[in-house]
Coordinates of C-alpha atoms and ligand atoms in Angstrom, one line a residue:
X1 CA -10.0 -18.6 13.8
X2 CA -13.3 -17.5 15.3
X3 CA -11.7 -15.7 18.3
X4 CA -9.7 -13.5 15.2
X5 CA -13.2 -11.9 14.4
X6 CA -13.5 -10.8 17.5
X7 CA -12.4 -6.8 17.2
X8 CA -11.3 -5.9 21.2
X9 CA -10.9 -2.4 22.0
X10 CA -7.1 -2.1 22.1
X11 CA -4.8 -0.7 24.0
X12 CA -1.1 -1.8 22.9
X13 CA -0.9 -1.9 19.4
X14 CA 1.9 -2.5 17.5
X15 CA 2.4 -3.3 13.5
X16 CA 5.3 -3.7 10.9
X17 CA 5.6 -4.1 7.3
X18 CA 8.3 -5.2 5.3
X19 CA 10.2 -2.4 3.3
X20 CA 10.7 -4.2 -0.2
X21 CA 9.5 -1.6 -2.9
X22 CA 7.1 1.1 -3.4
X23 CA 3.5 0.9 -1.1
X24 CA 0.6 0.3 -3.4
X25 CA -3.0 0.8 -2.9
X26 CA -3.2 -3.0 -1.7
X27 CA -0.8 -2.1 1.4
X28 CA -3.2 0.9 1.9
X29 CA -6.7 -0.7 2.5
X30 CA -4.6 -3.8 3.7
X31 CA -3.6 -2.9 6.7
X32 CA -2.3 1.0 6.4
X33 CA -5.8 2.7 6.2
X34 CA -6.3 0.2 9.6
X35 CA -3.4 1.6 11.1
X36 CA -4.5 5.5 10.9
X37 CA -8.2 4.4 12.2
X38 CA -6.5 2.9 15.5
X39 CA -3.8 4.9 16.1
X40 CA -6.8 7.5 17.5
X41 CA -7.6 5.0 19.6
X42 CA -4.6 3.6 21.2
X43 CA -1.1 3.8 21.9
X44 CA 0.5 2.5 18.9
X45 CA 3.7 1.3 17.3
X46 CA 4.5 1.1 14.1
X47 CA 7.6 -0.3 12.2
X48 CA 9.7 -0.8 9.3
X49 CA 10.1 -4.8 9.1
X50 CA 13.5 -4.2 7.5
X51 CA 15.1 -7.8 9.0
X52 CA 12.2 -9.1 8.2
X53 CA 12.7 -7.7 4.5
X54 CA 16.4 -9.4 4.5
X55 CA 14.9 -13.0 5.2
X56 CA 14.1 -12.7 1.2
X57 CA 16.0 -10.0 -0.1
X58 CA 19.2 -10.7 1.4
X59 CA 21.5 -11.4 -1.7
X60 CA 20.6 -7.7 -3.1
X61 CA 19.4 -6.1 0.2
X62 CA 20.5 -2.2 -1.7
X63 CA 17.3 -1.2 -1.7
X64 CA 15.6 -1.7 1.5
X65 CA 17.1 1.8 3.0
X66 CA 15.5 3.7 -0.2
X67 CA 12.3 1.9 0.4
X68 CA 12.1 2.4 3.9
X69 CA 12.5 6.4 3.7
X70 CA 9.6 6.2 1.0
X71 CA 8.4 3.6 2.8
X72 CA 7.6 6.1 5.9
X73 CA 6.9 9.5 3.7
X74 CA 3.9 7.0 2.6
X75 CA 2.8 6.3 5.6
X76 CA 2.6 9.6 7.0
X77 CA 1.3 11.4 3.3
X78 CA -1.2 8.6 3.8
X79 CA -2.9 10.3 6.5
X80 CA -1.0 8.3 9.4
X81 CA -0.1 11.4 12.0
X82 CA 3.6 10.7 13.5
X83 CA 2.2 12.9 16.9
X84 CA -0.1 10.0 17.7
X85 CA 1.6 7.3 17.2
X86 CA 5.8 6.0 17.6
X87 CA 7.4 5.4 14.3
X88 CA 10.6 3.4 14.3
X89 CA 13.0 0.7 12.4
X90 CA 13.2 -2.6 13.4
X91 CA 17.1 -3.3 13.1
X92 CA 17.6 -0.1 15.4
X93 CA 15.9 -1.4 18.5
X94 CA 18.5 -4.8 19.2
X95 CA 15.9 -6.2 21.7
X96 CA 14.0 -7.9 19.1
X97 CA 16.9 -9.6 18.0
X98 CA 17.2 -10.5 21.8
X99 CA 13.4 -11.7 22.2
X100 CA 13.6 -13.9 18.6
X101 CA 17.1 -15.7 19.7
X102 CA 15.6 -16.4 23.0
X103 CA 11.8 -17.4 22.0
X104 CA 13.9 -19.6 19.6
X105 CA 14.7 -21.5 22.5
X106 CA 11.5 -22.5 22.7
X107 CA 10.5 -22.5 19.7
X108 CA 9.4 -26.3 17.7
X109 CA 10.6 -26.5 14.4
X110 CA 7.5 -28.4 13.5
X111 CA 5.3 -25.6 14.3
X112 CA 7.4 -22.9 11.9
X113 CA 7.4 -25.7 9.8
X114 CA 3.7 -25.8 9.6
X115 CA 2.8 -21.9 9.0
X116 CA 1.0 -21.8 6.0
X117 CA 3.2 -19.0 4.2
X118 CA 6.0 -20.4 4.8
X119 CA 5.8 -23.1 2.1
X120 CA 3.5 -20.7 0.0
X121 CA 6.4 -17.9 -0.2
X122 CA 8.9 -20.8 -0.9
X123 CA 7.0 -21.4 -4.3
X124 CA 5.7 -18.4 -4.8
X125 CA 9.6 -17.4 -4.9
X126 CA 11.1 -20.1 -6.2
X127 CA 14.0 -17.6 -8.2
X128 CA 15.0 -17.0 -4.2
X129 CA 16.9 -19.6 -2.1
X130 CA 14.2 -19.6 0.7
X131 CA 15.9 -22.8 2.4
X132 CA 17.4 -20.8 5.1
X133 CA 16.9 -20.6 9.0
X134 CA 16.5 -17.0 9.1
X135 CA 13.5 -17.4 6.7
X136 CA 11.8 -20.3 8.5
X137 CA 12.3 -18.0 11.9
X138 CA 10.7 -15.2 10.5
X139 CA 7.0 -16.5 12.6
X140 CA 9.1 -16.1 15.5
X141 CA 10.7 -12.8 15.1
X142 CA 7.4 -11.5 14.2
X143 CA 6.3 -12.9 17.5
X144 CA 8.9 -11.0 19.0
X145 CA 8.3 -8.0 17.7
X146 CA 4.7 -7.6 19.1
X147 CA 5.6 -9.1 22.6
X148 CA 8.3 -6.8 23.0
X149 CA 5.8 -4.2 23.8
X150 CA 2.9 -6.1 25.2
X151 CA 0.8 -5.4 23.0
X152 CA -2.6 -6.6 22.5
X153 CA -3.3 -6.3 19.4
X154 CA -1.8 -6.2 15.9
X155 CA -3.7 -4.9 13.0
X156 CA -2.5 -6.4 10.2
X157 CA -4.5 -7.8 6.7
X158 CA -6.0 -11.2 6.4
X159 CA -2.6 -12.5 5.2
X160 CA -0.8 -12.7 8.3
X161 CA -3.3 -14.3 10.7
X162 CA -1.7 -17.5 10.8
X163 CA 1.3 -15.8 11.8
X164 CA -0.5 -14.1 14.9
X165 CA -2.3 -17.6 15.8
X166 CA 1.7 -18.7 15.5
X167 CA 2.5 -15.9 17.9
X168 CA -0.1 -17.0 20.3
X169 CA 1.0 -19.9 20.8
X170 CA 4.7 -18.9 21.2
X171 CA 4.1 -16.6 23.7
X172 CA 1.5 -19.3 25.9
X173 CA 4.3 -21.9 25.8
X174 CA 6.9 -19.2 26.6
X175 CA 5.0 -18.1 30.0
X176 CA 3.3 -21.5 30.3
X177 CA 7.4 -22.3 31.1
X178 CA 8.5 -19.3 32.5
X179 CA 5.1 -17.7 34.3
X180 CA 3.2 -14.8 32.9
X181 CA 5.5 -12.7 31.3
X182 CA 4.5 -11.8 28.0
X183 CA 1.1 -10.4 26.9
X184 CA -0.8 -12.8 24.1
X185 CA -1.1 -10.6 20.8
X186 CA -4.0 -10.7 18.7
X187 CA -4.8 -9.9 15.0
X188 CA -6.5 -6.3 14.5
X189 CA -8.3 -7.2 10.8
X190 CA -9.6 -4.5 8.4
X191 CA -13.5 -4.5 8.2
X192 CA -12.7 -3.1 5.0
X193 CA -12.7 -5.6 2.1
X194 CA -10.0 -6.5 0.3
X195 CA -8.5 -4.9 -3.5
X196 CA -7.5 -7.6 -5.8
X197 CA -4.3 -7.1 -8.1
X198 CA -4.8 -5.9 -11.8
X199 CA -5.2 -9.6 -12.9
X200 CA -7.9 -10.5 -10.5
X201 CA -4.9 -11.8 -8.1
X202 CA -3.9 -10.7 -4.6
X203 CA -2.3 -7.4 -5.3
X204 CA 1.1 -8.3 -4.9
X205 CA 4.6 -6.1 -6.3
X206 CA 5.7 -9.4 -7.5
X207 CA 3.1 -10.1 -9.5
X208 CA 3.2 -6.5 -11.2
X209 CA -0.4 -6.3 -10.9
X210 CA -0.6 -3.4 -8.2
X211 CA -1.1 0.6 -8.6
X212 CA 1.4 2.6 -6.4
X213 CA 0.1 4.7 -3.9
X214 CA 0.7 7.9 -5.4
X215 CA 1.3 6.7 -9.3
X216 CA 1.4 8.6 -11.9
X217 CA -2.0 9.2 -13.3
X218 CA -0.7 8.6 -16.9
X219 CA 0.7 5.1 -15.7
X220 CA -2.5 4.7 -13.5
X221 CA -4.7 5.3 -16.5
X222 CA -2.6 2.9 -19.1
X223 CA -2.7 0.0 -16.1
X224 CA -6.2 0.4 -15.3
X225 CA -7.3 0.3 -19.1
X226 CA -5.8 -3.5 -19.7
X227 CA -6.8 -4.5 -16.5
X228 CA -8.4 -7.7 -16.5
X229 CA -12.0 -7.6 -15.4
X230 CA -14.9 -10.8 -15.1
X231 CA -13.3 -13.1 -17.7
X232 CA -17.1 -14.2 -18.3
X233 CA -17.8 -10.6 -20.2
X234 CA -16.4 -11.5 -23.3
X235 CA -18.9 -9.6 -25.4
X236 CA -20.3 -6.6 -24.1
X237 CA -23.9 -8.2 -24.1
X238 CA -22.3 -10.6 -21.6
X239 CA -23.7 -9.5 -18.2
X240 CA -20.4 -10.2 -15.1
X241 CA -20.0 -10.4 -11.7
X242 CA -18.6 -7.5 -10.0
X243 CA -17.6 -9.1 -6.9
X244 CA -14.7 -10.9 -8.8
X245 CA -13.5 -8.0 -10.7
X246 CA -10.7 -5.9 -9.6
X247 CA -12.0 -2.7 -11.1
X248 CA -15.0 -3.3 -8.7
X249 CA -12.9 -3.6 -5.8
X250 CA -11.4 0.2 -6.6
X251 CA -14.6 1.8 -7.5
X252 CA -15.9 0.4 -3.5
X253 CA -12.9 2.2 -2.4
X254 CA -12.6 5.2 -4.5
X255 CA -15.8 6.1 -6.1
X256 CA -18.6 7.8 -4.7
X257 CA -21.8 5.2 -3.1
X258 CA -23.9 5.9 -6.0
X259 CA -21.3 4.7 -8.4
X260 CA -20.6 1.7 -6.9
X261 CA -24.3 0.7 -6.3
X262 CA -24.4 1.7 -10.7
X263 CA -21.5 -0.5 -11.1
X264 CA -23.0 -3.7 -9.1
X265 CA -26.2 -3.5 -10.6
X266 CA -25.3 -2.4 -14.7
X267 CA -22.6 -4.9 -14.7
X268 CA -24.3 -7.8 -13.8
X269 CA -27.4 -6.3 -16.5
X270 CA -24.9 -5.9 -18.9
X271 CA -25.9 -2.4 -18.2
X272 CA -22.5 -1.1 -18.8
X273 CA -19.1 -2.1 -20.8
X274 CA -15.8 -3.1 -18.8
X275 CA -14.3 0.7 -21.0
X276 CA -17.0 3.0 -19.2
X277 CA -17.2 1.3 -16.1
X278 CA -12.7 2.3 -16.1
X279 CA -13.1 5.5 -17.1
X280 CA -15.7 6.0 -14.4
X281 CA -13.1 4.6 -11.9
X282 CA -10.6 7.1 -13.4
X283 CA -12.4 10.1 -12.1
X284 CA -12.6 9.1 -8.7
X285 CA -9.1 7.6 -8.7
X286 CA -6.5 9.6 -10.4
X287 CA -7.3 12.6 -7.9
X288 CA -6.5 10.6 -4.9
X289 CA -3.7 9.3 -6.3
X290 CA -2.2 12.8 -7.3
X291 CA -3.4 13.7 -3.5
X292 CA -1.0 10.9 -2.4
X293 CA 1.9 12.2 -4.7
X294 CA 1.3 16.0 -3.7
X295 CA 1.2 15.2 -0.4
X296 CA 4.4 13.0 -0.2
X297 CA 6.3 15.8 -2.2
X298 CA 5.7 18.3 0.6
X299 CA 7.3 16.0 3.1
X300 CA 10.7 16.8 4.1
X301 CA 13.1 13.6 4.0
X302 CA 15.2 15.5 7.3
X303 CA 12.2 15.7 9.4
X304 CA 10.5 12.5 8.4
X305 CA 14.0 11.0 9.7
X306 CA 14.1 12.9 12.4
X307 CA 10.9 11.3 13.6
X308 CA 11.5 7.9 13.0
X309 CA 15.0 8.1 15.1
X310 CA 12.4 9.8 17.5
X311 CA 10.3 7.1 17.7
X312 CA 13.3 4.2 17.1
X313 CA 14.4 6.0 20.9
X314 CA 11.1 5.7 22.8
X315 CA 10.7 2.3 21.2
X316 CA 14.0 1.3 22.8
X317 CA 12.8 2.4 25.9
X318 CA 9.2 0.3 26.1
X319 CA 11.2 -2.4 24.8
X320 CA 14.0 -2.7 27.4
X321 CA 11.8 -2.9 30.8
X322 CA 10.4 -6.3 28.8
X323 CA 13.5 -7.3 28.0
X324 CA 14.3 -7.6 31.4
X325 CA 11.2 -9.3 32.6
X326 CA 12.1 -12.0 30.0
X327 CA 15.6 -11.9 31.4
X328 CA 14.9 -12.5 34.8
X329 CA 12.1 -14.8 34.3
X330 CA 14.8 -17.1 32.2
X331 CA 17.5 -16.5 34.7
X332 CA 20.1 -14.3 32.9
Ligands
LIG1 N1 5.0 -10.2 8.3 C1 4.4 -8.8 8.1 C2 4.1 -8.7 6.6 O1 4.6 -9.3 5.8 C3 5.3 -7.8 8.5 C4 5.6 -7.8 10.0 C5 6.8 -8.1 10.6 C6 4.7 -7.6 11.0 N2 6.7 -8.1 11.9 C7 5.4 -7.8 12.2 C8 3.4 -7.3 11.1 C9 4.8 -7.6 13.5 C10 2.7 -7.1 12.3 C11 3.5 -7.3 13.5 O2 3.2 -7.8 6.3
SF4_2 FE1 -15.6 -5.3 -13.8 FE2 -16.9 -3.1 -14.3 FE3 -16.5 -4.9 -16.2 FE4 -18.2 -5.4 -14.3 S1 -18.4 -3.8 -15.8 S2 -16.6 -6.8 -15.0 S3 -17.2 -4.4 -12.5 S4 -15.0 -3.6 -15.2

């Protein structure tokens, strides 16, 4: 885990997320607002994880194509520029199906077995029948996915490490048995720190405790004002702990230094009430959000496409001369 803190200077990066629903502000400072710093840096990759979306969502998979167009309109309304970096869809590029069936052969059962998630997701989802192979693969496709373009490292939120110690490992038994053909990936993490869900959770669409990037600020306001905050302020003589609190988390992100250093302090006084310390969130929030929506509004769905199938082209094209290293090296 120690060797994850270490932040290389990259030169290959590549990144994916899963297109199951609207972005909110926890993708953002998870792993999207990561993405925009690096991709100034490095020659970069990012895609729509939309296999990766059917390993749950595969008995109703109608809405991943809807959430993968908003999907990359947030992205790029986000502040991501499409000049400096390839955009592109998963399922379009067929040598990642490739790489996962033949990492597979490789691949111990015990050690997808073993990845933390994969028994966490099966419970967190118990309404979903998780007990399926293309589910308990999905470690290995995403190790696929990064090695496909050798790259170096994957910025991604604190959530998926164990899947890039998983990939690590995959790819140093893969050239430990075939010689050094693919490039070990590491985990890119976000030195910013983390936004917790409404209810003090890990922001999470399936816990409905998230704010959309780009929500309405009337819903915004109504979902911020029943948030829950420090359950140990139940008086408003009760002094709390902001680092627990939710509405913390968004004032570090959103408000201006001087706020948040008035919020740490007057909360844990009992300086402040859990009402004002919203409403002072409000200010700083509700403007970025509209910034989100205005900005996404004056995208154009034909030329956000037409960059993506740009991108889903040059992506075939890094893809395929590894795809043939792997080829030869296994004798096919
Ligand atoms: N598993 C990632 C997530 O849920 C999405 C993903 C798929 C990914 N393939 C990837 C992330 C490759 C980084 C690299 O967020
Ligand atoms: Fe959270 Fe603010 Fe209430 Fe403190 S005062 S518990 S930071 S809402």
């Amino acid at each position: 885990m120690a060797e994850e803190a270490v932040q290389r200077t990259p030169k290959r990066v590549v990144s994916g997320m899963r297109p199951t629903g609207r972005m909110h502000l926890g993708h953002f400072h998870g792993a999207l607002k990561n993405w925009i710093e690096i991709s100034n840096r490095a020659d970069c990759y990012f895609f729509s994880a939309d296999w990766h979306a059917l390993t749950t969502d595969y008995k109703d998979p109608s809405r991943i194509a809807e959430s993968q167009r908003e999907m990359f309109a947030d992205w790029i309304a986000a502040g991501l520029d499409p000049e400096r970096c390839t955009l592109f869809i998963q399922s379009q590029v067929k040598q990642h199906a490739e790489l996962f069936l033949l990492l597979g052969m490789v691949t111990p059962i015990g050690w997808l077995e073993r990845v933390p998630t994969y028994k966490e997701l099966q419970e967190q989802l118990r309404e979903k029948d998780l007990a399926n192979f293309g589910f308990l693969g999905y470690p290995a496709l995403q190790t696929a996915d990064v090695a496909l373009y050798d790259a170096d490292a994957v910025p991604v939120g604190q959530d998926q490490v164990s899947h890039l110690e998983f990939a690590r490992e995959l790819v140093r038994r893969f050239n430990h048995l075939y010689g050094n053909v693919l490039v070990e990936p590491h985990a890119y993490l976000t030195a910013v720190p983390k936004i917790l869900g409404l209810d003090g959770r890990k922001m999470s669409k399936s816990f409905g405790n998230s704010i959309e990037l780009g929500e309405e600020a009337e819903s915004a306001r109504k979902r911020i004002m029943v948030a829950v905050t420090d359950p140990a302020r139940k008086r408003r003589t009760d002094p709390g702990n902001p680092d627990i609190c939710a509405i913390y988390h968004l004032h570090r992100a959103y408000s201006p230094p001087e706020t948040v250093a008035m919020v740490d302090r007057e909360c844990r006084s009992a300086g402040i009430g859990c009402v004002d310390c919203k409403k002072t969130l409000l200010v700083s929030l509700i403007p970025a959000l509209d910034r989100h929506r205005e900005a996404r509004a004056k995208l154009s769905p034909a030329v956000v496409e037409e960059l993506v199938q740009l991108g889903t082209a040059k992506a075939r094209k890094v893809a395929e001369p590894v795809m043939e290293r792997v080829r030869a090296a296994m004798k096919l």
